[in-house]
Short mmCIF file of C-alpha atoms and ligand atoms in Angstrom, two decimals:
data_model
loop_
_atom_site.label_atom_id
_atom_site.label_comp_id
_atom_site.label_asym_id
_atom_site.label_seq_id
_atom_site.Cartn_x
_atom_site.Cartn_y
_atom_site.Cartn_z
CA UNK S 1 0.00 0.00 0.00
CA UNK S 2 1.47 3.38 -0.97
CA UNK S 3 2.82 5.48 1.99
CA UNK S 4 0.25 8.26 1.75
CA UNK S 5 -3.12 6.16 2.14
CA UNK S 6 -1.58 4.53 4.98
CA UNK S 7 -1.13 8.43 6.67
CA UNK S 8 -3.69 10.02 5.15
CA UNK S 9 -4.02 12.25 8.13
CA UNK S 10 -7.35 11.75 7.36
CA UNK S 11 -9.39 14.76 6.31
CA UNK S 12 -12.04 13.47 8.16
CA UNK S 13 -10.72 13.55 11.41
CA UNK S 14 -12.48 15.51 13.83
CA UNK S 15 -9.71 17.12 15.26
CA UNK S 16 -8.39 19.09 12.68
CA UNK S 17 -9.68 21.99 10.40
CA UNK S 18 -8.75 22.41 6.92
CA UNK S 19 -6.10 24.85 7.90
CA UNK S 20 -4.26 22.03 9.61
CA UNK S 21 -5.02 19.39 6.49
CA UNK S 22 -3.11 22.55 4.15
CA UNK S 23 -0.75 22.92 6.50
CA UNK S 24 0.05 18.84 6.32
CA UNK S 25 -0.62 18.55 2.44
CA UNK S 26 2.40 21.63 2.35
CA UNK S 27 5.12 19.59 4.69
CA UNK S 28 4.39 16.72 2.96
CA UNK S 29 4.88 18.36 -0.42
CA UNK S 30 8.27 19.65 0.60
CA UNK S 31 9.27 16.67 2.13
CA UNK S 32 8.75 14.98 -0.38
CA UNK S 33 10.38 16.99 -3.08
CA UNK S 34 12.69 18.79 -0.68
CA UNK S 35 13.74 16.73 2.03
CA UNK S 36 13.54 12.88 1.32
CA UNK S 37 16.05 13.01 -1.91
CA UNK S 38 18.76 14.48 -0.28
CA UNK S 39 18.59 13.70 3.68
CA UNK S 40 20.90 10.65 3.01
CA UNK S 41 23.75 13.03 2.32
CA UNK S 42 23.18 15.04 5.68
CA UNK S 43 23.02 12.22 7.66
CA UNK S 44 27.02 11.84 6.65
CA UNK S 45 27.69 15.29 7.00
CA UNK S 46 26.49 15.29 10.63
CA UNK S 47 24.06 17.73 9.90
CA UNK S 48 21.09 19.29 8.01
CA UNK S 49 22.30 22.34 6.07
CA UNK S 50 21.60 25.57 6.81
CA UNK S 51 20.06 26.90 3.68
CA UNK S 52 17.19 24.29 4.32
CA UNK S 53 16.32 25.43 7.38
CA UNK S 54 16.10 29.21 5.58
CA UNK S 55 14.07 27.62 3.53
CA UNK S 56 11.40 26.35 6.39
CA UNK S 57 11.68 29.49 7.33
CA UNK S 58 10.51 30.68 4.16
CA UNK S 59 7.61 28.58 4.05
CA UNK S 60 6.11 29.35 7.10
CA UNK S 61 7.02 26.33 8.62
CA UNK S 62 9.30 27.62 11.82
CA UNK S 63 6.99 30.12 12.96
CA UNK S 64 3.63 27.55 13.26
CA UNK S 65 3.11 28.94 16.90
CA UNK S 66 4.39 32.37 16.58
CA UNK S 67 3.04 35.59 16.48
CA UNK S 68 1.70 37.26 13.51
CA UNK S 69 3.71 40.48 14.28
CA UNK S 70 7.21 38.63 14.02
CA UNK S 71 6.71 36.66 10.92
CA UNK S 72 4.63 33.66 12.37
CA UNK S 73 1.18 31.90 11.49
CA UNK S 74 -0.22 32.10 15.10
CA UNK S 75 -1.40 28.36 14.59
CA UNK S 76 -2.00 25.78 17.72
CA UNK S 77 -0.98 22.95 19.56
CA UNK S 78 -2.60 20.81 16.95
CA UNK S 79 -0.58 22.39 14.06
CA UNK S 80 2.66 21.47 16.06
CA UNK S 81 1.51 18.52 15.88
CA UNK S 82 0.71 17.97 12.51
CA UNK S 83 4.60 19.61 11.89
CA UNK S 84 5.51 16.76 14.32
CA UNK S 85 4.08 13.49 12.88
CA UNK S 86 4.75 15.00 9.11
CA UNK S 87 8.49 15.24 9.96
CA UNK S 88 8.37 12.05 11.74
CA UNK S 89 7.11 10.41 8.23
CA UNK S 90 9.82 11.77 6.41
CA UNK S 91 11.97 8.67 7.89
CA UNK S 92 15.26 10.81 8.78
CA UNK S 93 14.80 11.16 12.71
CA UNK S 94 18.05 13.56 12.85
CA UNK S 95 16.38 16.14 10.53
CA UNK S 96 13.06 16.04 12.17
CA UNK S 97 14.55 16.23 15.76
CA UNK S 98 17.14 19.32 14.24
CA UNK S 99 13.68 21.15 13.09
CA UNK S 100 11.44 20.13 16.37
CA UNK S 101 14.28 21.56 18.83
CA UNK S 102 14.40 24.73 16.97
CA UNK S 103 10.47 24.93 17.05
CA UNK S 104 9.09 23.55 19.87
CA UNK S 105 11.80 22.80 22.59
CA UNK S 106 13.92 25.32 22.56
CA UNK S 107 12.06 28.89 20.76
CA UNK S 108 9.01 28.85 23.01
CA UNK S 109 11.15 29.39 25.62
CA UNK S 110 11.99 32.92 24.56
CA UNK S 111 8.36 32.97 23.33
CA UNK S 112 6.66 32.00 26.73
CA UNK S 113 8.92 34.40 29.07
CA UNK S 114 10.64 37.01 27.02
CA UNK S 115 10.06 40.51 26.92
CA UNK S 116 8.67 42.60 23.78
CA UNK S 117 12.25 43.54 23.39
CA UNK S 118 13.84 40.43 23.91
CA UNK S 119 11.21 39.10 21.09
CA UNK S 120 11.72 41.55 19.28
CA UNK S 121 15.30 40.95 18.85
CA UNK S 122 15.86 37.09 18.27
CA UNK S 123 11.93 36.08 17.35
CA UNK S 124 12.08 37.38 13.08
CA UNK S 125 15.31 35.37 12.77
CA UNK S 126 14.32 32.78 14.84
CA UNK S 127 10.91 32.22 12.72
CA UNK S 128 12.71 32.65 9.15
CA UNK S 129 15.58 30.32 10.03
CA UNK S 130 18.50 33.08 10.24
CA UNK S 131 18.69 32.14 13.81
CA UNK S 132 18.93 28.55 14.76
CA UNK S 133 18.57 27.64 18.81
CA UNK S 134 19.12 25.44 21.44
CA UNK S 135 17.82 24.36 24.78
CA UNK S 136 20.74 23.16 27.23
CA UNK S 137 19.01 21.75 30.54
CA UNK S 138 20.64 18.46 30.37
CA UNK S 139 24.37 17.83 32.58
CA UNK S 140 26.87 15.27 32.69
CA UNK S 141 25.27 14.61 36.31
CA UNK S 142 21.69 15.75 36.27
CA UNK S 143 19.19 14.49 33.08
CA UNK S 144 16.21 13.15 34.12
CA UNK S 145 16.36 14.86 37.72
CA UNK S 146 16.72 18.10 36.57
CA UNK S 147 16.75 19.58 39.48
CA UNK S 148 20.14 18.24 40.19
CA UNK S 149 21.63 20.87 37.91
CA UNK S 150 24.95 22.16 39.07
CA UNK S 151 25.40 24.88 36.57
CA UNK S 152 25.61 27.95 37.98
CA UNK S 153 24.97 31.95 37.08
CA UNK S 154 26.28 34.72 39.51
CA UNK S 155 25.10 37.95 39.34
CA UNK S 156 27.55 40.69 38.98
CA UNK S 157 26.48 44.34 38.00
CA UNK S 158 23.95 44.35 35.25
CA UNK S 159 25.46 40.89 34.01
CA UNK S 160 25.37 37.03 35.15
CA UNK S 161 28.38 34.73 34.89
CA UNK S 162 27.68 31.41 33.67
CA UNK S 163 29.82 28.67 35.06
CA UNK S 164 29.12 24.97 34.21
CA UNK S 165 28.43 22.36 31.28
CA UNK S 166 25.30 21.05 29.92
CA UNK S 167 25.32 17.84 27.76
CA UNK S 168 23.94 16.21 24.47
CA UNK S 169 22.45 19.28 23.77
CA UNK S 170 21.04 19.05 20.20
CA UNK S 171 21.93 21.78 17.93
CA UNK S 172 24.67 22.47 20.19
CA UNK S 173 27.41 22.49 17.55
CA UNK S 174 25.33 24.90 15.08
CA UNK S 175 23.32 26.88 17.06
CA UNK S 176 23.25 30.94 17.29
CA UNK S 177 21.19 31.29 20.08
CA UNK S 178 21.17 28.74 23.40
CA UNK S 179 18.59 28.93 26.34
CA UNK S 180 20.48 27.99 28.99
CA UNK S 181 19.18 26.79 32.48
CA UNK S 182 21.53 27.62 35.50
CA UNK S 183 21.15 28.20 39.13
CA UNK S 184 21.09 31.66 40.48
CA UNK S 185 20.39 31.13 43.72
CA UNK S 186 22.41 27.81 45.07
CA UNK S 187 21.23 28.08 48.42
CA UNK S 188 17.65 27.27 47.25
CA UNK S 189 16.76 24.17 47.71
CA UNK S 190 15.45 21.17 44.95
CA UNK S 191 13.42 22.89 41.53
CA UNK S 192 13.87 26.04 43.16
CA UNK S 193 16.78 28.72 42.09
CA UNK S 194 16.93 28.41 38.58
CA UNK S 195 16.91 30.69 35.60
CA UNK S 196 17.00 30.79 31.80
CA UNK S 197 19.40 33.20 29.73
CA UNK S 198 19.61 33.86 25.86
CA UNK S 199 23.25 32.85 25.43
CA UNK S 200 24.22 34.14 21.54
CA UNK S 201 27.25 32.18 19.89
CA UNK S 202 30.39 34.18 20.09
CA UNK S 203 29.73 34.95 23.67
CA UNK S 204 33.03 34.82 25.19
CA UNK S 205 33.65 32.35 27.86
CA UNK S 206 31.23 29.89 25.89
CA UNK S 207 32.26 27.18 23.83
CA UNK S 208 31.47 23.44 22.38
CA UNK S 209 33.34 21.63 24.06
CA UNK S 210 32.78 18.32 22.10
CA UNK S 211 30.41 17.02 19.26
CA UNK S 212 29.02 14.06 20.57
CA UNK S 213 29.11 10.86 18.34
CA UNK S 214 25.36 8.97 18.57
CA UNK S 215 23.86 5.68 17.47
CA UNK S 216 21.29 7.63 15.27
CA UNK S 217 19.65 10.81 14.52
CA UNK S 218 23.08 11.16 12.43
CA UNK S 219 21.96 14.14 11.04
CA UNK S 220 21.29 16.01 14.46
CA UNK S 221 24.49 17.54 15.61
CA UNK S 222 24.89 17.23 19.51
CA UNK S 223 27.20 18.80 21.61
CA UNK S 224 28.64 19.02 25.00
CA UNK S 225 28.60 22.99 25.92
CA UNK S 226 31.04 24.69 28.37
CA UNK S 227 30.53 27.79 30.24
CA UNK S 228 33.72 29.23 32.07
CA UNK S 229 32.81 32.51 33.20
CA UNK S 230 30.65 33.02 30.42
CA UNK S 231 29.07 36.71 30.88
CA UNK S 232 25.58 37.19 29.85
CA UNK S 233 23.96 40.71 29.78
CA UNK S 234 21.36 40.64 32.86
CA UNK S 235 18.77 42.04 29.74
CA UNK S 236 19.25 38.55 28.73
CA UNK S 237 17.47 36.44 30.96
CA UNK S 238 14.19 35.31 30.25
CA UNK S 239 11.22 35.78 32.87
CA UNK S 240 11.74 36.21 36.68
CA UNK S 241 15.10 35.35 38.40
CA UNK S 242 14.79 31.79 40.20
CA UNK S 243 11.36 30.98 38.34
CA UNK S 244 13.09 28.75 35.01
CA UNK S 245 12.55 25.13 36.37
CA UNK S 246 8.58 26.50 36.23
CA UNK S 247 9.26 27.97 32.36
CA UNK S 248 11.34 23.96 31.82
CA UNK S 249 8.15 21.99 33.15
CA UNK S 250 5.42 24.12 30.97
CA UNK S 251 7.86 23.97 27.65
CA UNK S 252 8.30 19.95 28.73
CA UNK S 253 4.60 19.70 27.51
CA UNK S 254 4.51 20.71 24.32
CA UNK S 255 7.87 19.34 23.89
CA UNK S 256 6.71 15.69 25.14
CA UNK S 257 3.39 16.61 22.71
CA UNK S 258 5.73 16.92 19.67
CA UNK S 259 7.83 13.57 20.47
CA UNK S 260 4.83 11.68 20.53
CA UNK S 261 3.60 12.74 16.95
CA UNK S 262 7.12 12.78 15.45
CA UNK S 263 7.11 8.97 16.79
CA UNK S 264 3.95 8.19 15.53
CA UNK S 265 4.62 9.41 12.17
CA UNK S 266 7.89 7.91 12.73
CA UNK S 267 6.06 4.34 13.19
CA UNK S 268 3.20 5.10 10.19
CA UNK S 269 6.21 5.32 7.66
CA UNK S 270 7.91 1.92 9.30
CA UNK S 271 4.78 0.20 8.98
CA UNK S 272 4.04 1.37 5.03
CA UNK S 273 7.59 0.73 3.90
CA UNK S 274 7.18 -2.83 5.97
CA UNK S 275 3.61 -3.62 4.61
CA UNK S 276 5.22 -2.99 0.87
CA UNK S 277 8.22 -4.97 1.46
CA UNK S 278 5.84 -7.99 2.59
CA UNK S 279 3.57 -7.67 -0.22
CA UNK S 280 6.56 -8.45 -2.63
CA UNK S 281 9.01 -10.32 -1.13
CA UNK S 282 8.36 -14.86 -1.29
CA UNK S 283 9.36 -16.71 0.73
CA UNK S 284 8.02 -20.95 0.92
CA UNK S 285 6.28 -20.40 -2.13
CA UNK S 286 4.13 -17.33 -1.24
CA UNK S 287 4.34 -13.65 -0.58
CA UNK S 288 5.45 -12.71 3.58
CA UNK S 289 2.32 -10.92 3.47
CA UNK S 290 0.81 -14.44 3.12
CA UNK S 291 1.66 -15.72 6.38
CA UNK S 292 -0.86 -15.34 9.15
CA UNK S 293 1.57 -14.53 11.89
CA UNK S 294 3.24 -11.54 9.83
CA UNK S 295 0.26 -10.31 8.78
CA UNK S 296 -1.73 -10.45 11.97
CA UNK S 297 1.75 -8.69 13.90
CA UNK S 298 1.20 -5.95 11.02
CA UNK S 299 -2.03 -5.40 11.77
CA UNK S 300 -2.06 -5.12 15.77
CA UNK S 301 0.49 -2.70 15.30
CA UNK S 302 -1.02 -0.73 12.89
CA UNK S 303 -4.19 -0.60 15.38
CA UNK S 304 -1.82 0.23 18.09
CA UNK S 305 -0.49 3.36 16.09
CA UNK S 306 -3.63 4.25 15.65
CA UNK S 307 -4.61 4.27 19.39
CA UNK S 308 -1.36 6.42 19.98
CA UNK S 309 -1.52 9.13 17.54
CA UNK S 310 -5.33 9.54 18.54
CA UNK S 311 -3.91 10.02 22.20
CA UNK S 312 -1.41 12.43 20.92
CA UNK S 313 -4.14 14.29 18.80
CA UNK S 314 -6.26 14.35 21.84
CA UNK S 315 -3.46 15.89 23.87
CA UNK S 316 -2.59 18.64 21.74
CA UNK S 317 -6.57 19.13 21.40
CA UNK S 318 -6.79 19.35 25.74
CA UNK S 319 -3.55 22.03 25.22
CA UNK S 320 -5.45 24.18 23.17
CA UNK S 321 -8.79 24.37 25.23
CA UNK S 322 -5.71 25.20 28.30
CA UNK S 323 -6.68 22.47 30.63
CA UNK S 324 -4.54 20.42 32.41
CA UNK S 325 -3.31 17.95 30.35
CA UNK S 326 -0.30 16.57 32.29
CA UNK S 327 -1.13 13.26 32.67
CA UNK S 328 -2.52 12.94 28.75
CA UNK S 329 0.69 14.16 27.71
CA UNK S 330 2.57 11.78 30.02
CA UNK S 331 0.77 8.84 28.81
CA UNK S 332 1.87 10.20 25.32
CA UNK S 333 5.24 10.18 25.67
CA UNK S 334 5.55 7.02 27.54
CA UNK S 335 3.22 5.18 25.29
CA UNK S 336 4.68 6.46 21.85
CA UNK S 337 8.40 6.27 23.05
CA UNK S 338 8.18 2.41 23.63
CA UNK S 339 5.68 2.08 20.94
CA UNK S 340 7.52 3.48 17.93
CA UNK S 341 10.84 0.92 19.14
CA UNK S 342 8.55 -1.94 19.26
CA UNK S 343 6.82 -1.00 15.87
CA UNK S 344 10.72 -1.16 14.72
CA UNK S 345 11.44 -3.97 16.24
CA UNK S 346 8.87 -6.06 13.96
CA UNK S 347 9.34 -4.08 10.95
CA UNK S 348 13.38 -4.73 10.74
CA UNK S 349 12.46 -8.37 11.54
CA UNK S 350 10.22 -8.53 8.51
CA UNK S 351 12.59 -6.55 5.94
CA UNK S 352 15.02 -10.15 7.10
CA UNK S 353 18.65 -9.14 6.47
CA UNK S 354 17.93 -6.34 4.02
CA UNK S 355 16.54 -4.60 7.64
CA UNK S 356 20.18 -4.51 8.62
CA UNK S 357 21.78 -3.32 6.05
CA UNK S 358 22.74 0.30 5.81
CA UNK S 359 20.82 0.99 2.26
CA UNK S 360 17.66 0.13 4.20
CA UNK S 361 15.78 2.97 5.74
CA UNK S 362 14.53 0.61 8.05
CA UNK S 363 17.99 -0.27 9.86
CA UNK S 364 18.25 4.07 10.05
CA UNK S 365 14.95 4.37 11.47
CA UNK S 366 15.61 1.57 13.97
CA UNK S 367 18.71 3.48 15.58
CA UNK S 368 16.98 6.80 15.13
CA UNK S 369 13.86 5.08 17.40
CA UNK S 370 16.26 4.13 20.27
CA UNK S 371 16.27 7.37 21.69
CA UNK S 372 12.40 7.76 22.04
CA UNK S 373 12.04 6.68 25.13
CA UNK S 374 15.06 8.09 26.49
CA UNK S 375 14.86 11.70 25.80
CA UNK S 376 12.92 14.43 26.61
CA UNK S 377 11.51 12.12 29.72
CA UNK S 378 12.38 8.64 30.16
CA UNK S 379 9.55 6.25 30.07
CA UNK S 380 9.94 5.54 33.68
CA UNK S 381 10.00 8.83 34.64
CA UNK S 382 6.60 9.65 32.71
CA UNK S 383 5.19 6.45 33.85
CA UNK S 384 5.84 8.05 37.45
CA UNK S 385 3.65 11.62 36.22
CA UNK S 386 0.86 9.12 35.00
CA UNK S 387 0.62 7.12 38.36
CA UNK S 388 0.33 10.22 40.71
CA UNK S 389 -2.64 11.52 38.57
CA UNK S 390 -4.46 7.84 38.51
CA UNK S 391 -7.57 8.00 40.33
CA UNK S 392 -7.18 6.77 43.99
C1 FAD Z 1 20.41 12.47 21.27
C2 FAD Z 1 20.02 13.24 22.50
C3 FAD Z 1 19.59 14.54 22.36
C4 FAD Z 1 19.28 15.29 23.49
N1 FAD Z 1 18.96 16.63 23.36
C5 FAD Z 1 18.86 17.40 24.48
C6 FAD Z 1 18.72 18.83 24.39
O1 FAD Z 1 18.67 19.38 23.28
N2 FAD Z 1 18.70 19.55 25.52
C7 FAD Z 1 18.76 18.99 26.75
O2 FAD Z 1 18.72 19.70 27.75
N3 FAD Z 1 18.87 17.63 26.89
C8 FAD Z 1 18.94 16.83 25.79
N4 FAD Z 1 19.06 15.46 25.90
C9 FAD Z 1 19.06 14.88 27.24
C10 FAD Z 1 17.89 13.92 27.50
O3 FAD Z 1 16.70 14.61 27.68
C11 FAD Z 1 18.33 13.07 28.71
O4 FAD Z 1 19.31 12.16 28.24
C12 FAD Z 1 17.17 12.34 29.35
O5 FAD Z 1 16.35 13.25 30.02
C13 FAD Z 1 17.67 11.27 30.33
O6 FAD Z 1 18.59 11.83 31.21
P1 FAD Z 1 19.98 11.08 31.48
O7 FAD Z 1 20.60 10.77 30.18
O8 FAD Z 1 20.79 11.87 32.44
O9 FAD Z 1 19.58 9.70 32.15
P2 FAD Z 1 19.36 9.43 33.71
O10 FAD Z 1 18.58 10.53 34.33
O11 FAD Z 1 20.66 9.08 34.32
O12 FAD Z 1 18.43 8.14 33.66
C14 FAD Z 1 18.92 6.91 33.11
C15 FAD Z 1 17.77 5.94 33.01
O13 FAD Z 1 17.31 5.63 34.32
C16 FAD Z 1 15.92 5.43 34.30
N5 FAD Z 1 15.31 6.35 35.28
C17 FAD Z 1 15.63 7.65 35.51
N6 FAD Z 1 14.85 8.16 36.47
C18 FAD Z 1 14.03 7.15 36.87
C19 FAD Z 1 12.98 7.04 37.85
N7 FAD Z 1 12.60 8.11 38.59
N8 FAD Z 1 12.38 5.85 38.01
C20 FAD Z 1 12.74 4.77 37.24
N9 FAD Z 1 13.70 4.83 36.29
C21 FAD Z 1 14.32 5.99 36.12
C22 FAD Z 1 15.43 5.68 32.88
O14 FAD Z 1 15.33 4.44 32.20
C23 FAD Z 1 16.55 6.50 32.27
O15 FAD Z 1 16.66 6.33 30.85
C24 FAD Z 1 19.35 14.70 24.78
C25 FAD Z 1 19.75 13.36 24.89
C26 FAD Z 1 20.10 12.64 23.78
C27 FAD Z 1 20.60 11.24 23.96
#
């Protein structure tokens, strides 16, 4: 079955408006003619290059969220979304994940708790792809406890300085513009004590320290960041002093929103490139597709997907009415993150030794999948947000 009436996105589905279903039928377009022919190449070159990004921005399709007045399309949660699960389908998880940071993990930060001048200065560039950013929570010692973060920002005169180093911080190596968390008050105790700053490349006293070397998303550049007295213009921290691990927990939502759809569209294209592969390939004097057991696997999993990116859908749908959603978009993550590396599991088994081959975009989407439910909230550690909000 072709690829696009397996993701149709369906135009009948209640959550979306034909705004959204453009929106989709655009991405896919320049996926399609844009992306997909030439992604190979940037996963060798360790990156997606930067004149494809400008072109996103061109489009329209960095500023989905963004406000009208800077050059966005002041779309919703649903519309991230639908960027999510289109760039998911594209089958190259290191470009997807190298858009989605920029987007949705790391730009709403300035977009949630900067100023009107602070906008005003990074948001055009950051919405037409002439400014490329990071989020740097993550430390050698402190990932899923963030919390434990040791890095630390002093305040001196009308400046901070930024000691400390943050870890496999995607777009780390390429970025112009990092939101960095750091302590500013290292008496306070736990979540407490912790601010974001707008740290611009070039900023003296802040460096890569290391690209990181990954099992997949070979296309995402990652880096380990240093900050040795690093001195960031007080003007350049976002929201209140000692209120960033609230700003981390909101922006975890929508960023835990957009891993679940770029997973399920991750697992839709698996499953079409698997269900085509079956339909050809004999083996025992009939087509794989033949065989009860393969076909029946195929099929739980494809009701399975379904489930999931219905879950996701109805997340983003509960973001945009702003109710509490936490334990929705808890369940998504943790669901989608083990579901996309089972649907992987299956689908390299089925491809048989062409899955493992390197010309196979199977055996790339496998390794890309791995992370899932690692990043951006471990599946235990969403599991653990579920269970506190299950009814006593
Ligand atoms: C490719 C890649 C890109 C990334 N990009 C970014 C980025 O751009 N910015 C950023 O800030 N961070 C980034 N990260 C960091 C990522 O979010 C963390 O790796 C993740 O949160 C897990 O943290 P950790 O690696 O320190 O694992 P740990 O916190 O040490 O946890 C290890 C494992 O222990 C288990 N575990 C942890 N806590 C619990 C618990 N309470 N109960 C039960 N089990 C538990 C989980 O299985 C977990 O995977 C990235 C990571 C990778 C690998």
């Amino acid at each position: 079955m072709a690829l696009d009436a397996m993701q149709s996105g369906s135009v009948e589905d209640p959550y979306f408006s034909p705004a959204h279903e453009m929106f989709r039928a655009q991405l896919r377009r320049f996926i399609d003619t844009e992306v997909k022919p030439r992604a190979a190449a940037w996963e060798e070159d360790g990156c997606v290059p930067r004149a494809v990004l400008r072109r996103m921005g061109e489009l329209g399709f960095l500023g989905v969220r963004y406000s009208e007045q800077y050059g966005g399309s002041a779309m919703d949660t649903l519309a991230t979304a639908v960027l999510a699960e289109e760039l998911g389908r594209s089958t190259f998880g290191g470009f997807a994940i190298t858009v989605l940071v920029h987007t949705d993990m790391a730009s709403p930060h300035l977009a949630n708790a900067g100023s009107a001048s602070q906008q005003a200065r990074w948001m055009p560039g950051i919405i037409d792809g002439s400014i490329i950013t990071a989020v740097a929570v993550t430390e050698p010692d402190a990932g899923s406890d963030v919390a434990g973060m040791r890095t630390t920002a002093r305040r001196e005169g009308d400046s901070y300085v930024l000691n400390g180093t943050k870890m496999y911080i995607t777009n780390g190596v390429h970025a112009d513009l990092v939101f960095v968390a750091a302590k500013t008050d290292t008496s306070a105790k736990g979540s407490r004590g912790v601010s974001i700053f707008a740290v611009e490349r070039g900023t003296p006293g802040f460096s890569v320290g290391r690209a990181l070397h990954k099992q997949g998303w070979l296309s995402s550049d990652t880096a380990e960041l240093v900050f040795e007295n690093c001195v960031v213009p007080a003007a350049h921290r976002l929201g209140e002093e000692n209120c960033g691990f609230y700003a981390i927990m909101r922006n975890f939502q929508n960023e835990r929103i957009v891993l679940g759809a770029q997973a399920m569209g991750e697992a839709q294209a698996m499953l079409a490139l698997t269900l085509e592969w079956v339909r050809g390939r004999r083996a025992f004097g009939a087509t794989l597709w033949d065989k009860q057991a393969i076909r029946q696997r195929l099929a739980m999993r494809s009701a399975e997907i379904e489930a999931a990116r219905r879950l996701v859908y109805h997340a983003a749908w509960l973001d945009t009415q702003g109710r509490d959603c936490v334990r929705e978009v808890s369940q998504v993550k943790a669901l989608c993150g083990e579901l996309v590396n089972r649907v992987a599991y299956d689908c390299q088994q089925f491809h048989g030794g062409m899955g493992y081959m390197r010309e196979s975009p199977i055996e790339r989407m496998v390794r890309d999948a791995r992370i899932q439910s690692i990043g951006g909230g471990a599946t235990e550690v969403m599991l653990e947000e579920v269970a506190k909000r299950l009814p006593m």
